């Protein structure tokens, strides 16, 4: 039960990061820059928990680099860029196919059987996501942005599958630190090329900017990446990924509580579908 609660708490925190990131964007920071600050602070703090330098083999080191690129650089760039070419609801909806992609990749790579209960639960939860995200609006296709959102979903699915390779082989802190390290390494060319708009170090002295960066670095990155990697290890990639369906519920709650946006009966119906879908998928 503990790891199920931990999965929900992790998703709860990640569901609130959009508001924090939006604050930083309004103060002139760019998405790659925000990710760079998040990862470099989180990476520095992981040295408190582990001093192991590298993996036991170059194959494992290469896979950790893949995980850092997929779960760090590619995921954040694809998702944040998708919002520029599509609308937030579309991106949120498409990204929520991540559990389905994770299940398919896990089955393919580890020969893990996908049960009928899991399929039914995933379909029900995904329908609920659609209801919640759209919240009574009409879906409009934005090809480039929606494709980038799908790329983000795929990259996180690959990340989850690769991380499973290290179950019990290394400490969770070591794996987490390596993910941050390779996420930083693969992000440096983007920053250096000017594609991300460079770094705005002068803005770090603004209290609200500093506070949000620390939240994203320490809580949403350091603690949540650690807890998610731990959940993947204890629950398995497929079961853990199902909890990602609850992320739109967090976003919905934030929009109602903070922004005062209305909630429709369709969104409430979607909430029921999501919870029912997760229950069906998780019930033995």
Coordinates of C-alpha atoms in Angstrom, one line a residue:
X1 CA 0.0 0.0 0.0
X2 CA 2.9 2.4 0.8
X3 CA 4.2 2.4 -2.7
X4 CA 0.7 2.9 -4.2
X5 CA 0.4 6.0 -2.0
X6 CA 3.9 7.1 -2.9
X7 CA 2.9 6.9 -6.6
X8 CA -0.2 9.0 -6.1
X9 CA 1.8 11.6 -4.1
X10 CA 4.4 11.8 -6.8
X11 CA 1.8 12.3 -9.5
X12 CA 0.1 14.9 -7.2
X13 CA 3.3 17.0 -7.1
X14 CA 4.0 16.6 -10.8
X15 CA 0.5 17.7 -11.5
X16 CA 1.1 21.1 -9.8
X17 CA 4.4 21.8 -11.6
X18 CA 2.6 23.4 -14.5
X19 CA 1.6 26.4 -12.4
X20 CA 5.1 26.7 -11.0
X21 CA 6.6 26.5 -14.5
X22 CA 4.2 29.0 -15.8
X23 CA 5.3 31.6 -13.2
X24 CA 8.9 31.1 -14.3
X25 CA 7.9 31.5 -18.0
X26 CA 6.1 34.8 -17.3
X27 CA 9.3 36.1 -15.7
X28 CA 11.3 35.5 -18.9
X29 CA 12.8 32.1 -18.3
X30 CA 12.7 29.5 -21.2
X31 CA 11.7 25.8 -20.9
X32 CA 15.2 24.4 -21.6
X33 CA 16.6 26.9 -19.0
X34 CA 14.1 25.9 -16.4
X35 CA 14.9 22.2 -16.9
X36 CA 18.7 23.0 -16.7
X37 CA 18.3 24.7 -13.4
X38 CA 16.0 21.9 -12.1
X39 CA 18.5 19.2 -13.0
X40 CA 21.7 20.8 -12.0
X41 CA 20.5 21.6 -8.5
X42 CA 18.9 18.1 -8.1
X43 CA 22.1 16.5 -9.5
X44 CA 24.3 18.3 -7.0
X45 CA 22.0 17.3 -4.1
X46 CA 22.1 13.6 -5.1
X47 CA 25.8 13.5 -4.1
X48 CA 24.6 13.7 -0.5
X49 CA 23.0 10.2 -0.8
X50 CA 25.5 8.3 -3.1
X51 CA 29.1 8.7 -4.1
X52 CA 29.3 5.8 -6.6
X53 CA 30.9 7.2 -9.7
X54 CA 29.8 5.0 -12.5
X55 CA 27.9 1.8 -13.4
X56 CA 29.5 -1.6 -13.2
X57 CA 29.6 -2.0 -17.0
X58 CA 29.7 0.3 -20.0
X59 CA 26.4 -1.2 -21.2
X60 CA 24.7 -0.1 -18.1
X61 CA 26.3 3.3 -18.4
X62 CA 25.0 3.6 -21.9
X63 CA 21.5 2.6 -20.8
X64 CA 21.6 5.2 -18.0
X65 CA 22.5 7.8 -20.7
X66 CA 19.5 6.7 -22.7
X67 CA 17.3 7.1 -19.7
X68 CA 18.7 10.5 -18.9
X69 CA 18.1 11.7 -22.5
X70 CA 14.6 10.1 -22.8
X71 CA 13.3 11.0 -19.4
X72 CA 15.0 14.4 -19.2
X73 CA 16.0 16.3 -22.4
X74 CA 13.7 14.8 -25.0
X75 CA 10.7 14.5 -22.7
X76 CA 10.8 18.1 -21.5
X77 CA 11.7 19.6 -24.9
X78 CA 9.0 17.7 -26.7
X79 CA 6.3 18.4 -24.2
X80 CA 7.1 22.1 -23.7
X81 CA 7.5 22.7 -27.5
X82 CA 4.2 20.8 -28.1
X83 CA 2.4 23.5 -26.1
X84 CA 3.7 26.1 -28.5
X85 CA 2.1 24.4 -31.5
X86 CA -1.0 22.9 -29.8
X87 CA -3.3 23.7 -27.0
X88 CA -2.7 22.6 -23.4
X89 CA -5.7 20.3 -23.3
X90 CA -4.5 18.4 -26.4
X91 CA -1.0 18.0 -25.0
X92 CA -2.4 16.8 -21.6
X93 CA -4.6 14.3 -23.4
X94 CA -2.0 12.9 -25.7
X95 CA 0.7 12.6 -23.0
X96 CA -1.7 10.5 -21.0
X97 CA -1.3 7.6 -23.4
X98 CA 2.0 7.1 -21.7
X99 CA 0.7 4.1 -19.6
X100 CA -0.5 2.4 -22.7
X101 CA 2.8 2.9 -24.5
X102 CA 4.6 1.7 -21.4
X103 CA 2.6 -1.4 -21.2
X104 CA 3.2 -2.2 -24.8
X105 CA 7.0 -1.6 -24.6
X106 CA 7.2 -3.6 -21.4
X107 CA 5.4 -6.5 -22.9
X108 CA 7.7 -6.3 -26.0
X109 CA 11.0 -6.0 -24.1
X110 CA 10.4 -8.2 -21.0
X111 CA 7.8 -10.6 -22.4
X112 CA 5.4 -9.5 -19.7
X113 CA 1.8 -10.6 -20.4
X114 CA -0.8 -7.9 -20.7
X115 CA -4.0 -9.0 -19.0
X116 CA -7.5 -8.4 -20.1
X117 CA -8.2 -6.6 -16.9
X118 CA -5.3 -4.2 -17.5
X119 CA -6.5 -3.5 -21.1
X120 CA -10.1 -2.8 -19.9
X121 CA -8.9 -0.6 -17.0
X122 CA -6.6 1.4 -19.3
X123 CA -9.3 2.0 -21.8
X124 CA -11.8 3.2 -19.1
X125 CA -9.2 5.4 -17.5
X126 CA -8.1 6.9 -20.8
X127 CA -11.7 7.7 -21.6
X128 CA -11.9 9.4 -18.3
X129 CA -8.8 11.4 -19.1
X130 CA -10.5 12.6 -22.3
X131 CA -13.5 13.8 -20.4
X132 CA -11.5 15.6 -17.7
X133 CA -9.0 17.3 -20.1
X134 CA -11.6 18.5 -22.6
X135 CA -14.0 19.5 -19.7
X136 CA -16.9 20.1 -22.1
X137 CA -14.9 21.7 -25.0
X138 CA -14.5 20.4 -28.5
X139 CA -11.3 18.6 -29.5
X140 CA -9.3 20.2 -32.3
X141 CA -6.4 18.5 -33.9
X142 CA -3.0 20.3 -34.1
X143 CA -0.8 17.9 -36.1
X144 CA 2.7 19.2 -35.2
X145 CA 2.0 19.9 -31.5
X146 CA 0.0 16.7 -31.0
X147 CA 2.8 14.7 -32.6
X148 CA 5.4 16.3 -30.3
X149 CA 3.1 15.4 -27.3
X150 CA 3.0 11.8 -28.5
X151 CA 6.8 11.9 -28.8
X152 CA 7.0 13.1 -25.2
X153 CA 4.7 10.2 -24.1
X154 CA 6.9 7.7 -26.0
X155 CA 10.1 9.1 -24.5
X156 CA 8.8 8.7 -21.0
X157 CA 7.6 5.2 -21.7
X158 CA 11.1 4.3 -23.0
X159 CA 12.5 5.9 -19.8
X160 CA 10.3 3.7 -17.6
X161 CA 11.2 0.6 -19.5
X162 CA 15.0 1.3 -19.4
X163 CA 14.9 2.1 -15.7
X164 CA 13.4 -1.3 -15.0
X165 CA 16.7 -2.8 -16.3
X166 CA 18.4 -1.7 -13.0
X167 CA 15.9 -3.1 -10.5
X168 CA 17.9 -4.3 -7.6
X169 CA 21.2 -3.8 -9.4
X170 CA 22.0 -0.3 -8.2
X171 CA 20.6 1.9 -5.5
X172 CA 17.7 4.2 -6.5
X173 CA 19.7 7.3 -5.6
X174 CA 22.5 6.2 -7.9
X175 CA 20.2 5.6 -10.8
X176 CA 18.4 9.0 -10.1
X177 CA 21.7 10.8 -10.0
X178 CA 22.8 9.3 -13.4
X179 CA 19.5 10.3 -14.9
X180 CA 20.0 13.9 -13.9
X181 CA 23.7 13.9 -15.0
X182 CA 22.9 12.6 -18.6
X183 CA 19.9 14.9 -18.8
X184 CA 22.2 17.8 -18.1
X185 CA 24.9 16.6 -20.6
X186 CA 22.4 16.2 -23.4
X187 CA 20.7 19.6 -22.6
X188 CA 24.0 21.6 -22.8
X189 CA 24.1 21.6 -26.6
X190 CA 20.6 23.0 -26.7
X191 CA 21.5 25.8 -24.2
X192 CA 24.9 26.5 -26.0
X193 CA 23.3 26.7 -29.4
X194 CA 20.9 29.4 -28.3
X195 CA 17.9 27.3 -29.2
X196 CA 16.6 27.6 -25.7
X197 CA 17.3 31.4 -25.5
X198 CA 20.4 31.0 -23.3
X199 CA 20.5 31.5 -19.5
X200 CA 19.1 34.5 -17.6
X201 CA 21.1 34.3 -14.4
X202 CA 20.1 37.8 -13.4
X203 CA 16.5 36.7 -12.9
X204 CA 17.6 34.2 -10.2
X205 CA 17.8 37.0 -7.7
X206 CA 14.0 37.5 -7.9
X207 CA 12.4 35.8 -4.9
X208 CA 9.5 34.3 -6.7
X209 CA 11.8 32.9 -9.4
X210 CA 14.1 31.5 -6.8
X211 CA 11.3 29.9 -4.8
X212 CA 9.7 28.2 -7.8
X213 CA 13.1 26.9 -9.1
X214 CA 13.9 25.4 -5.7
X215 CA 10.4 23.8 -5.6
X216 CA 10.9 22.3 -9.1
X217 CA 14.5 21.3 -8.3
X218 CA 14.3 19.8 -4.8
X219 CA 10.7 18.6 -4.7
X220 CA 9.5 18.0 -8.2
X221 CA 12.9 16.7 -9.5
X222 CA 15.1 15.4 -6.7
X223 CA 12.4 13.8 -4.5
X224 CA 9.9 12.9 -7.2
X225 CA 12.3 11.3 -9.6
X226 CA 13.7 9.3 -6.7
X227 CA 10.2 8.3 -5.5
X228 CA 9.1 7.5 -9.1
X229 CA 12.1 5.3 -9.7
X230 CA 11.5 3.5 -6.4
X231 CA 7.8 3.0 -7.4
X232 CA 8.8 1.6 -10.8
X233 CA 11.1 -0.9 -9.0
X234 CA 8.6 -2.0 -6.4
X235 CA 5.3 -2.0 -8.4
X236 CA 6.7 -2.6 -11.9
X237 CA 6.5 -0.3 -14.9
X238 CA 3.0 -1.2 -16.0
X239 CA 1.3 -0.9 -12.6
X240 CA 3.1 2.3 -11.6
X241 CA 2.4 4.0 -15.0
X242 CA -1.3 3.5 -14.5
X243 CA -1.2 6.2 -11.8
X244 CA -0.3 8.7 -14.5
X245 CA -3.9 8.7 -15.4
X246 CA -4.7 10.7 -12.3
X247 CA -2.5 13.7 -13.3
X248 CA -5.4 15.5 -15.2
X249 CA -7.4 15.3 -12.0
X250 CA -4.7 17.3 -10.2
X251 CA -4.6 19.8 -13.0
X252 CA -8.4 20.1 -12.9
X253 CA -8.4 20.6 -9.2
X254 CA -5.8 23.3 -9.5
X255 CA -7.7 25.1 -12.3
X256 CA -10.8 25.1 -10.2
X257 CA -9.2 26.1 -6.8
X258 CA -6.6 28.6 -8.1
X259 CA -7.9 29.9 -11.4
X260 CA -11.6 29.7 -10.6
X261 CA -12.4 27.8 -13.8
X262 CA -15.7 26.0 -13.9
X263 CA -16.1 22.3 -13.7
X264 CA -18.6 20.5 -15.9
X265 CA -20.6 17.3 -15.4
X266 CA -18.5 15.8 -18.2
X267 CA -15.3 16.4 -16.1
X268 CA -16.9 14.9 -13.0
X269 CA -17.9 11.8 -15.1
X270 CA -14.3 11.6 -16.3
X271 CA -13.1 11.6 -12.7
X272 CA -15.3 8.6 -12.0
X273 CA -14.0 6.8 -15.2
X274 CA -10.3 7.5 -14.2
X275 CA -10.7 6.1 -10.7
X276 CA -12.7 3.1 -11.9
X277 CA -10.2 2.4 -14.6
X278 CA -7.3 2.4 -12.2
X279 CA -9.3 0.2 -9.8
X280 CA -10.0 -2.3 -12.5
X281 CA -6.4 -2.4 -13.7
X282 CA -4.9 -2.7 -10.2
X283 CA -7.4 -5.2 -8.8
X284 CA -6.1 -8.7 -8.5

